[in-house]
XYZ file of C-alpha atoms in Angstrom:
207
model
C 81.985 138.501 99.352
C 84.283 137.690 101.621
C 84.512 140.024 104.962
C 87.210 141.872 106.274
C 88.188 139.471 109.023
C 88.146 136.403 106.603
C 90.747 138.502 104.491
C 92.761 139.400 107.107
C 92.750 135.635 108.497
C 93.866 134.521 104.910
C 97.059 137.146 104.996
C 98.188 136.171 107.951
C 97.912 131.848 107.395
C 100.385 130.064 105.788
C 100.213 128.719 102.358
C 99.914 125.016 103.716
C 97.289 126.190 106.294
C 95.633 128.128 103.901
C 94.970 125.041 101.952
C 94.121 122.800 104.136
C 91.398 125.287 105.199
C 90.171 125.199 101.606
C 90.313 121.771 101.406
C 88.024 121.461 104.464
C 85.377 123.629 103.138
C 84.521 121.096 100.634
C 83.167 118.821 103.075
C 79.364 119.289 103.505
C 78.287 121.562 106.208
C 81.596 123.147 106.770
C 81.917 126.773 106.225
C 85.261 128.403 106.519
C 84.904 129.182 110.141
C 84.796 126.008 111.065
C 87.337 124.921 108.391
C 89.656 127.048 110.148
C 89.007 125.679 113.742
C 89.566 122.211 112.081
C 92.595 123.191 110.735
C 93.775 124.831 114.026
C 92.977 121.593 116.097
C 94.490 119.514 113.287
C 97.891 121.748 113.981
C 97.272 120.999 117.687
C 97.144 117.349 117.662
C 100.268 115.181 117.828
C 101.911 114.146 114.376
C 101.120 110.696 114.680
C 97.220 111.453 115.164
C 97.154 113.756 112.025
C 98.598 110.819 109.815
C 96.593 108.138 111.185
C 93.434 110.573 109.708
C 95.300 111.020 106.737
C 95.832 107.501 106.315
C 92.317 106.637 107.204
C 91.142 108.964 104.491
C 93.629 107.326 101.571
C 92.460 103.666 103.013
C 88.723 104.505 102.400
C 89.523 105.980 99.236
C 91.896 102.734 98.144
C 89.785 99.455 99.457
C 86.335 100.587 99.457
C 84.498 100.009 96.512
C 80.785 99.407 95.439
C 79.036 95.854 95.888
C 78.687 94.429 92.540
C 75.185 93.106 93.682
C 73.533 96.046 95.286
C 75.954 98.856 94.753
C 76.449 99.281 98.966
C 79.737 100.271 100.242
C 82.314 97.046 100.940
C 85.811 95.970 100.830
C 85.153 92.556 99.465
C 83.192 92.042 95.870
C 79.950 91.498 97.626
C 78.991 93.288 100.507
C 77.951 91.690 104.214
C 74.235 92.358 103.425
C 74.034 90.063 100.210
C 76.528 87.972 101.418
C 74.295 86.908 104.568
C 72.490 83.483 103.972
C 70.063 84.864 106.856
C 68.746 87.625 104.917
C 65.100 87.390 102.953
C 66.164 87.114 99.347
C 62.472 87.414 98.550
C 62.871 91.196 99.353
C 64.384 94.273 98.456
C 64.312 97.528 99.611
C 65.628 100.514 97.440
C 67.401 103.166 98.805
C 69.155 106.221 96.939
C 72.606 105.992 98.637
C 74.668 103.723 100.706
C 74.314 106.204 104.149
C 70.260 105.161 103.637
C 71.342 101.122 104.498
C 73.188 102.236 107.690
C 70.011 104.349 108.556
C 67.450 101.411 107.756
C 69.708 98.649 109.423
C 69.475 100.953 112.543
C 65.535 100.168 112.736
C 66.298 96.338 112.994
C 63.183 96.321 111.184
C 64.038 95.159 107.695
C 65.687 91.657 107.094
C 65.848 91.529 103.696
C 68.538 92.695 100.738
C 69.016 96.303 99.715
C 69.545 98.023 96.248
C 71.636 101.378 95.862
C 70.379 103.319 93.053
C 73.407 105.632 93.678
C 71.227 108.962 93.436
C 67.695 110.141 92.420
C 66.233 111.211 89.309
C 66.677 114.818 88.469
C 66.293 116.259 85.150
C 67.591 119.699 85.771
C 70.883 118.333 87.307
C 71.168 116.071 84.376
C 70.843 112.654 86.510
C 68.865 110.653 83.901
C 67.715 107.225 84.615
C 70.389 105.468 82.705
C 72.558 107.335 85.153
C 71.298 105.395 88.084
C 71.227 101.361 89.067
C 67.726 100.859 87.714
C 68.481 98.666 85.246
C 70.547 96.602 87.598
C 67.303 96.549 90.090
C 64.699 95.191 87.480
C 67.645 92.472 86.315
C 67.999 91.338 90.183
C 64.304 91.351 90.507
C 63.592 89.018 87.405
C 66.790 86.739 88.077
C 66.302 86.262 91.669
C 62.464 85.857 91.563
C 62.087 88.526 94.064
C 58.633 88.880 95.379
C 58.432 92.320 96.947
C 60.372 95.682 96.440
C 60.159 98.014 99.034
C 60.673 102.028 97.743
C 62.638 103.353 100.301
C 63.919 106.599 98.474
C 63.738 110.010 100.178
C 60.394 112.049 100.680
C 61.274 114.768 98.126
C 60.259 115.762 94.839
C 63.052 114.048 93.157
C 62.876 110.961 95.496
C 59.046 110.616 95.031
C 59.601 110.859 91.011
C 62.418 108.118 91.188
C 60.188 105.683 93.474
C 57.012 106.563 90.842
C 59.515 105.642 87.949
C 61.102 102.414 89.643
C 57.408 101.424 90.536
C 56.474 101.655 87.081
C 59.225 99.702 85.431
C 58.785 97.155 88.215
C 54.987 96.668 87.682
C 53.905 93.099 86.712
C 57.381 91.995 87.748
C 56.895 92.060 91.458
C 55.035 93.480 94.476
C 56.272 97.276 94.985
C 55.731 99.197 98.210
C 56.668 102.794 99.435
C 57.551 103.559 103.128
C 54.582 104.806 104.853
C 53.879 107.875 106.459
C 56.180 109.264 109.773
C 58.736 110.285 107.435
C 58.483 113.977 106.703
C 58.016 115.661 103.200
C 61.163 117.082 102.401
C 63.498 115.232 104.704
C 66.659 112.579 104.437
C 66.709 109.237 105.600
C 69.859 109.930 107.171
C 68.419 112.293 109.473
C 65.183 109.981 110.691
C 65.310 108.238 114.088
C 64.592 104.942 114.626
C 61.067 104.735 115.762
C 60.178 106.893 113.006
C 62.086 104.244 110.434
C 60.730 101.452 112.017
C 57.193 102.808 111.694
C 57.570 103.662 108.060
C 58.943 100.402 107.471
C 56.387 98.597 109.362
C 53.887 100.497 107.720
C 54.542 100.351 104.187
C 51.764 100.800 101.173
C 51.283 99.220 98.009
C 52.037 101.627 94.739
């Protein structure tokens, strides 16, 4: 239910500002009051700064794509991790989203390759195995002779279910390990600190 103050704000804001507020509320973690503050901040900035932000958003939508090998974000056909000859190509770390690659790279503990699934299994939300990059992972393991697959899906119900499914599909094809304790159940890799993630990587276990 809209409060009286919000209803009043909606009446006094111009259509353009109201539309900006509405678009900002679509961002994760942004409520209407925060969206209004951001909108007024943008109105107070120099026009060139606002235009730079708009161009940055347009550029990232037009230029960024998924790496054809691992599914990470890149502006080229193959991302920097996959094209780095110094990486250990016998180990692949499986994550749910590209942001998880960033989190794990901050630990400086992992020197292998990555594979981004693009989500986690969740039948209630209509996410089935065919919706994720699971077949691509199996193909990479067989084609590249991968020796170990580290399952680094989030320690949530959907993340654990995804890890169990992928481990079963990979059984007999490669050694499958899971991140060790240190990550809180119900948490996301994106919000874990470097020490916690580093310990989890160092103490990963067989599945």
